[in-house]
XYZ file of C-alpha atoms in Angstrom:
413
model
C -90.683 -59.580 0.416
C -89.684 -58.950 -3.422
C -86.572 -60.995 -2.859
C -88.549 -63.918 -1.271
C -91.019 -63.837 -4.175
C -88.119 -63.839 -6.700
C -86.598 -66.783 -4.865
C -89.826 -68.697 -4.870
C -90.379 -68.022 -8.514
C -86.892 -69.111 -9.485
C -87.272 -72.275 -7.371
C -90.460 -73.250 -9.312
C -88.625 -72.500 -12.703
C -85.796 -74.842 -11.661
C -88.287 -77.505 -10.684
C -89.992 -77.177 -14.032
C -86.812 -77.535 -15.905
C -85.043 -80.215 -13.882
C -87.973 -82.346 -12.446
C -87.932 -83.211 -8.669
C -88.657 -84.582 -5.367
C -90.254 -87.955 -4.450
C -89.828 -86.815 -0.963
C -91.963 -83.824 -1.486
C -94.557 -85.758 -3.391
C -94.828 -87.974 -0.178
C -95.489 -85.007 2.051
C -99.238 -84.843 1.275
C -99.725 -87.318 -1.479
C -102.004 -86.742 -4.588
C -105.555 -85.791 -3.673
C -108.694 -87.410 -5.221
C -109.755 -84.266 -6.994
C -110.536 -84.123 -10.724
C -109.140 -80.786 -11.821
C -107.738 -81.394 -15.371
C -106.504 -79.512 -18.438
C -106.515 -82.193 -21.046
C -104.535 -85.142 -19.569
C -102.845 -82.818 -17.014
C -103.986 -83.427 -13.439
C -103.804 -80.474 -11.054
C -103.794 -81.063 -7.249
C -103.850 -78.104 -4.918
C -103.387 -78.464 -1.141
C -103.353 -76.420 1.890
C -102.696 -77.347 5.570
C -103.163 -75.428 8.755
C -101.301 -76.638 11.972
C -101.508 -75.094 15.515
C -98.688 -76.438 17.693
C -98.163 -75.989 21.493
C -94.707 -76.823 22.842
C -93.602 -76.481 26.491
C -89.969 -76.290 25.279
C -89.855 -74.675 21.838
C -85.999 -74.103 21.979
C -85.305 -77.600 23.594
C -83.408 -75.922 26.309
C -80.411 -75.183 24.093
C -77.293 -74.188 25.889
C -78.948 -75.254 29.310
C -81.418 -72.226 28.890
C -84.733 -72.578 30.871
C -87.778 -73.893 28.940
C -89.719 -71.549 26.801
C -93.269 -72.544 26.017
C -95.346 -71.213 23.246
C -97.661 -71.618 20.142
C -96.644 -72.117 16.574
C -98.955 -71.599 13.636
C -97.931 -73.291 10.420
C -99.603 -72.506 7.066
C -98.674 -75.026 4.340
C -99.848 -74.270 0.825
C -98.911 -76.444 -2.100
C -99.795 -77.574 -5.646
C -98.874 -80.653 -7.728
C -99.209 -81.241 -11.431
C -99.189 -84.781 -12.842
C -98.973 -85.583 -16.550
C -99.448 -89.198 -17.490
C -97.656 -90.140 -20.787
C -98.705 -93.732 -21.575
C -96.539 -95.930 -19.386
C -94.470 -92.872 -18.523
C -95.367 -89.783 -16.228
C -94.136 -86.346 -15.372
C -94.791 -84.760 -12.066
C -93.900 -81.344 -10.511
C -94.904 -79.474 -7.407
C -94.423 -76.716 -4.942
C -94.857 -76.880 -1.222
C -94.290 -74.100 1.579
C -94.392 -74.383 5.431
C -94.855 -70.805 6.859
C -94.060 -70.816 10.586
C -95.272 -68.082 12.967
C -94.361 -68.107 16.651
C -96.827 -66.441 18.972
C -93.999 -65.026 21.056
C -90.437 -64.294 19.990
C -91.355 -63.440 16.394
C -87.732 -63.281 15.453
C -87.914 -67.085 15.334
C -90.438 -66.985 12.456
C -89.306 -68.818 9.388
C -90.455 -70.288 6.016
C -89.439 -73.481 4.175
C -90.107 -73.852 0.449
C -89.522 -76.848 -1.623
C -90.104 -77.138 -5.421
C -89.411 -79.890 -7.881
C -90.623 -82.829 -9.871
C -89.649 -86.231 -11.417
C -89.769 -87.998 -14.814
C -90.720 -91.600 -14.538
C -90.130 -93.928 -17.576
C -91.280 -97.645 -17.880
C -90.062 -99.058 -21.153
C -91.073 -102.429 -22.484
C -88.829 -105.245 -21.703
C -88.463 -104.322 -18.077
C -86.424 -101.103 -17.965
C -87.567 -98.328 -15.711
C -85.776 -95.050 -15.370
C -86.312 -91.968 -13.023
C -84.725 -88.569 -12.924
C -85.822 -86.367 -9.957
C -84.660 -83.092 -8.390
C -85.851 -80.809 -5.735
C -84.671 -77.419 -4.596
C -85.151 -76.289 -0.920
C -85.016 -72.655 0.340
C -85.232 -72.770 4.204
C -83.445 -71.878 7.396
C -82.050 -73.802 10.271
C -84.343 -72.118 12.935
C -83.030 -70.044 15.951
C -81.924 -72.016 18.851
C -82.854 -69.425 21.452
C -84.369 -65.889 21.743
C -82.767 -62.833 20.179
C -79.959 -61.258 22.426
C -79.668 -57.493 22.508
C -76.566 -56.158 20.890
C -75.783 -59.500 19.123
C -76.407 -60.101 15.484
C -74.909 -61.921 12.496
C -71.932 -64.055 13.223
C -71.770 -62.863 16.780
C -75.261 -64.370 17.608
C -74.664 -67.871 18.763
C -78.381 -68.588 18.554
C -78.924 -67.097 15.050
C -81.076 -68.706 12.371
C -79.169 -70.060 9.489
C -80.568 -69.537 5.988
C -79.602 -72.190 3.441
C -80.348 -73.537 -0.015
C -80.240 -77.263 -0.879
C -80.688 -79.172 -4.205
C -81.230 -82.912 -4.344
C -80.583 -84.596 -7.682
C -81.304 -88.345 -8.111
C -81.105 -90.556 -11.151
C -82.068 -94.370 -11.052
C -82.389 -97.096 -13.654
C -83.654 -100.540 -12.984
C -83.688 -103.574 -15.325
C -85.517 -106.828 -14.946
C -83.951 -109.687 -16.857
C -84.355 -113.480 -17.157
C -87.216 -114.424 -14.938
C -86.203 -113.616 -11.410
C -83.333 -111.251 -11.611
C -83.204 -107.496 -11.616
C -80.291 -104.843 -11.488
C -80.376 -101.246 -10.370
C -77.835 -98.514 -10.694
C -78.259 -94.969 -9.125
C -76.531 -91.578 -8.737
C -77.291 -88.674 -6.435
C -75.842 -85.322 -5.849
C -76.885 -83.391 -2.720
C -75.688 -79.751 -2.398
C -76.245 -77.937 0.849
C -75.100 -74.246 1.129
C -75.643 -71.598 3.833
C -76.479 -68.102 2.651
C -74.066 -66.318 4.995
C -70.276 -66.816 4.580
C -69.723 -67.035 8.297
C -71.877 -70.301 8.299
C -69.975 -71.830 5.415
C -68.087 -74.349 7.690
C -71.318 -76.437 7.472
C -71.824 -76.123 3.725
C -70.948 -79.243 1.685
C -71.620 -81.145 -1.562
C -72.237 -84.978 -1.489
C -72.005 -87.254 -4.621
C -73.475 -90.804 -4.262
C -73.058 -93.826 -6.542
C -74.813 -97.121 -5.863
C -76.209 -100.240 -7.202
C -78.346 -103.403 -6.236
C -78.999 -106.796 -7.462
C -82.509 -108.367 -6.749
C -83.469 -112.064 -6.947
C -87.208 -112.945 -6.667
C -87.839 -115.494 -4.010
C -91.677 -115.233 -4.472
C -94.001 -113.005 -6.528
C -93.801 -110.408 -3.676
C -90.478 -111.011 -2.017
C -86.902 -110.210 -3.269
C -83.555 -110.854 -1.817
C -81.147 -108.077 -2.527
C -77.503 -107.108 -2.336
C -76.912 -103.322 -2.084
C -73.810 -101.116 -2.271
C -73.423 -97.310 -1.982
C -70.310 -95.102 -2.169
C -70.469 -91.434 -1.323
C -67.938 -88.603 -1.134
C -68.708 -85.573 0.925
C -66.774 -82.270 0.219
C -67.119 -79.416 2.529
C -66.875 -75.859 1.194
C -64.219 -74.643 3.674
C -63.824 -77.237 6.350
C -61.553 -79.423 4.353
C -60.631 -81.401 7.478
C -64.265 -82.756 7.355
C -64.024 -84.072 3.833
C -64.764 -87.840 3.766
C -65.641 -90.899 1.815
C -68.219 -93.618 2.872
C -68.854 -97.253 1.808
C -72.140 -98.870 2.720
C -72.750 -102.524 1.814
C -75.913 -104.530 2.585
C -77.767 -107.835 2.023
C -81.427 -108.069 2.890
C -85.103 -108.600 1.749
C -87.553 -106.221 0.099
C -91.326 -106.814 0.058
C -94.008 -105.606 -2.426
C -96.100 -102.641 -1.241
C -99.288 -104.913 -1.786
C -97.910 -107.726 0.316
C -99.099 -108.429 3.914
C -95.549 -107.596 4.965
C -94.098 -104.639 3.039
C -91.062 -102.463 2.970
C -87.388 -103.718 3.293
C -84.726 -105.211 5.700
C -81.042 -104.559 4.969
C -78.169 -105.551 7.257
C -74.502 -104.872 6.452
C -71.584 -102.630 7.235
C -70.696 -98.896 6.943
C -67.302 -97.252 6.729
C -66.334 -93.632 6.926
C -62.831 -92.449 6.006
C -61.536 -88.883 6.418
C -59.172 -87.513 3.887
C -57.127 -85.433 6.437
C -55.895 -86.466 9.990
C -57.202 -84.494 12.836
C -55.762 -84.971 16.399
C -58.168 -86.647 18.739
C -60.361 -88.021 15.843
C -60.573 -91.568 14.523
C -60.178 -90.855 10.854
C -61.194 -94.213 9.560
C -63.828 -96.405 11.252
C -66.264 -99.124 10.371
C -69.528 -100.202 12.114
C -72.511 -102.718 11.737
C -75.340 -100.842 9.898
C -78.906 -101.646 9.291
C -81.810 -100.127 7.368
C -85.161 -101.577 8.222
C -88.617 -100.262 7.385
C -91.406 -102.803 7.605
C -95.134 -102.747 7.678
C -97.398 -105.569 8.678
C -101.056 -105.672 7.916
C -102.370 -107.510 11.060
C -105.900 -107.128 9.749
C -107.760 -104.817 7.294
C -108.063 -102.424 10.281
C -104.662 -102.813 12.219
C -101.236 -101.872 10.822
C -97.947 -102.493 12.713
C -94.759 -100.745 11.655
C -91.052 -101.280 12.589
C -88.145 -98.961 11.862
C -84.591 -99.850 12.811
C -81.536 -98.067 11.610
C -77.809 -97.762 12.496
C -75.878 -95.370 10.415
C -72.981 -93.033 10.549
C -73.971 -89.283 10.464
C -72.323 -85.886 10.884
C -73.571 -83.312 13.357
C -75.090 -80.233 11.987
C -73.398 -77.852 14.541
C -69.823 -79.302 14.554
C -69.649 -81.585 11.627
C -68.434 -84.226 14.054
C -69.241 -87.981 13.082
C -71.307 -90.150 15.231
C -73.156 -93.416 15.337
C -76.947 -93.009 15.259
C -78.885 -96.169 16.303
C -82.699 -95.603 16.086
C -85.534 -98.164 16.840
C -89.164 -97.317 16.690
C -92.470 -99.260 16.798
C -95.834 -97.861 15.481
C -99.452 -99.032 15.516
C -102.379 -97.697 13.430
C -105.957 -98.775 13.965
C -108.874 -97.858 11.726
C -112.287 -97.994 13.371
C -114.623 -100.627 11.691
C -117.712 -98.691 12.838
C -116.463 -95.568 10.988
C -113.525 -96.066 8.591
C -112.961 -92.296 8.316
C -111.633 -92.371 11.894
C -108.187 -93.896 12.890
C -105.836 -93.696 15.881
C -102.068 -94.182 15.962
C -99.393 -94.633 18.666
C -95.582 -95.060 18.452
C -92.665 -95.478 20.843
C -88.918 -95.190 20.109
C -85.441 -95.028 21.357
C -82.344 -93.343 19.672
C -78.696 -93.534 20.693
C -76.128 -90.986 19.317
C -72.636 -91.914 20.176
C -69.862 -89.462 18.906
C -66.392 -90.140 17.647
C -64.702 -86.918 18.722
C -64.737 -84.567 21.534
C -66.139 -80.911 21.519
C -66.772 -78.105 23.987
C -69.948 -77.961 25.879
C -71.642 -74.831 27.281
C -69.780 -75.527 30.752
C -66.415 -75.030 28.812
C -65.566 -78.729 29.386
C -64.285 -80.875 26.578
C -66.311 -84.038 26.174
C -67.320 -86.862 23.775
C -70.991 -86.395 23.349
C -73.266 -89.307 24.174
C -77.238 -88.947 23.858
C -80.004 -91.353 24.717
C -83.337 -90.188 23.368
C -86.684 -91.685 24.295
C -89.647 -90.557 22.299
C -93.302 -91.520 21.714
C -96.681 -90.101 20.676
C -100.265 -90.835 20.188
C -102.953 -89.297 17.882
C -106.399 -89.502 16.174
C -107.435 -88.631 12.570
C -110.736 -88.027 11.094
C -111.329 -87.763 7.315
C -114.316 -85.278 6.988
C -114.180 -85.911 3.132
C -111.787 -87.852 0.928
C -109.925 -84.502 0.447
C -110.227 -82.975 4.066
C -108.403 -84.455 6.991
C -108.417 -83.448 10.621
C -105.819 -84.691 13.170
C -104.811 -84.248 16.762
C -101.297 -85.472 17.824
C -99.286 -85.562 20.881
C -95.460 -86.262 21.044
C -92.972 -86.530 23.923
C -89.259 -86.430 23.817
C -86.661 -86.995 26.549
C -83.116 -86.483 25.324
C -80.712 -87.481 27.953
C -77.308 -86.177 27.029
C -74.050 -85.786 28.885
C -73.868 -82.309 27.047
C -75.804 -79.665 28.947
C -76.316 -77.974 25.569
C -78.382 -80.840 24.215
C -80.272 -82.274 27.301
C -83.848 -81.535 27.198
C -87.509 -82.807 27.742
C -90.420 -81.531 25.414
C -94.143 -82.137 25.204
C -95.820 -81.082 21.912
C -99.455 -80.923 20.881
C -100.580 -80.609 17.185
C -103.941 -79.774 15.914
C -103.999 -79.902 11.998
C -106.436 -79.658 9.208
C -105.352 -80.529 5.666
C -107.144 -80.072 2.321
C -105.531 -82.073 -0.476
C -107.671 -81.950 -3.587
């Protein structure tokens, strides 16, 4: 307990010094509350989620389904300090998960961080953000008598991660803008016997924008990243990603971005049975369409190269999803949502399945869900959500079906 408290305190101190995560800020968003100390805004939040799953371990290793309830408490706080055209934001968020059965699966995720946002006269904007995560990869199956540490194949894997991002964008002439960015993501497991999955990734990128209209830009985008594993040097690799596309202002009827291009992964060492240099078509699409003041349609399409969490093996991930949200005109505090999607994971090298056969993994995942939300107040939200997943894999280890139901109340002030 003392060690956990020290870790939480140090995470918050790191956040205060370095600034941090846009991703965390988007988790709950700033509430409508008016707690202030001078110009400093304070936004506390807390969420309580009760989840039922008919397959909480997703039949890992072809084990039978294990149903159960999970209770999640999510306290958080954010501080926002406006400074003229600039701002500074820091925050902390935790997700504390309790399993009704198999309490050895309980785990906590903590995120702390913030961001400096600068907007200078003449069209220059500059952002520095950083967030620190203290969490675990949850257990994949129940605790086995007599097995612990490295000998437990289903063990939880505690880890620390730090995500630093720097971005500068400059608008010049009338219609042109240029952006440069840098990111460093460090992911490291606590235990040395898990270090084959620990890595450090540096990313360098840039974009050129040209305004077609007041709310639509055409863009050319390039990113380069280098991934260095702590001990698995045969997994070290370099990546090139180049896109051309469109971006739409958040206030436009169509908003978001559409990027189409190519992605390349090149490994620094040759491994038998692996393609060490390959290229594929790549896409990044995240679009929202306001059909009416009460109806919103969303489309997400991505095709990228990723690396497997268990084996570091590279694979193509193709994911397409369609969502719809309706706000009831008779009572705008009530809304409903539905979504459907399909994901294809096609691996580039073979590995050993639970049946001791060597295969090249190939997954087809169908998923969807529906839910309803009710804003009791501007700062209190109640939601009920159902999700279904059917992951059809040629690996027994990863083949599963799952139904989940979530009941959540969130207070964001």
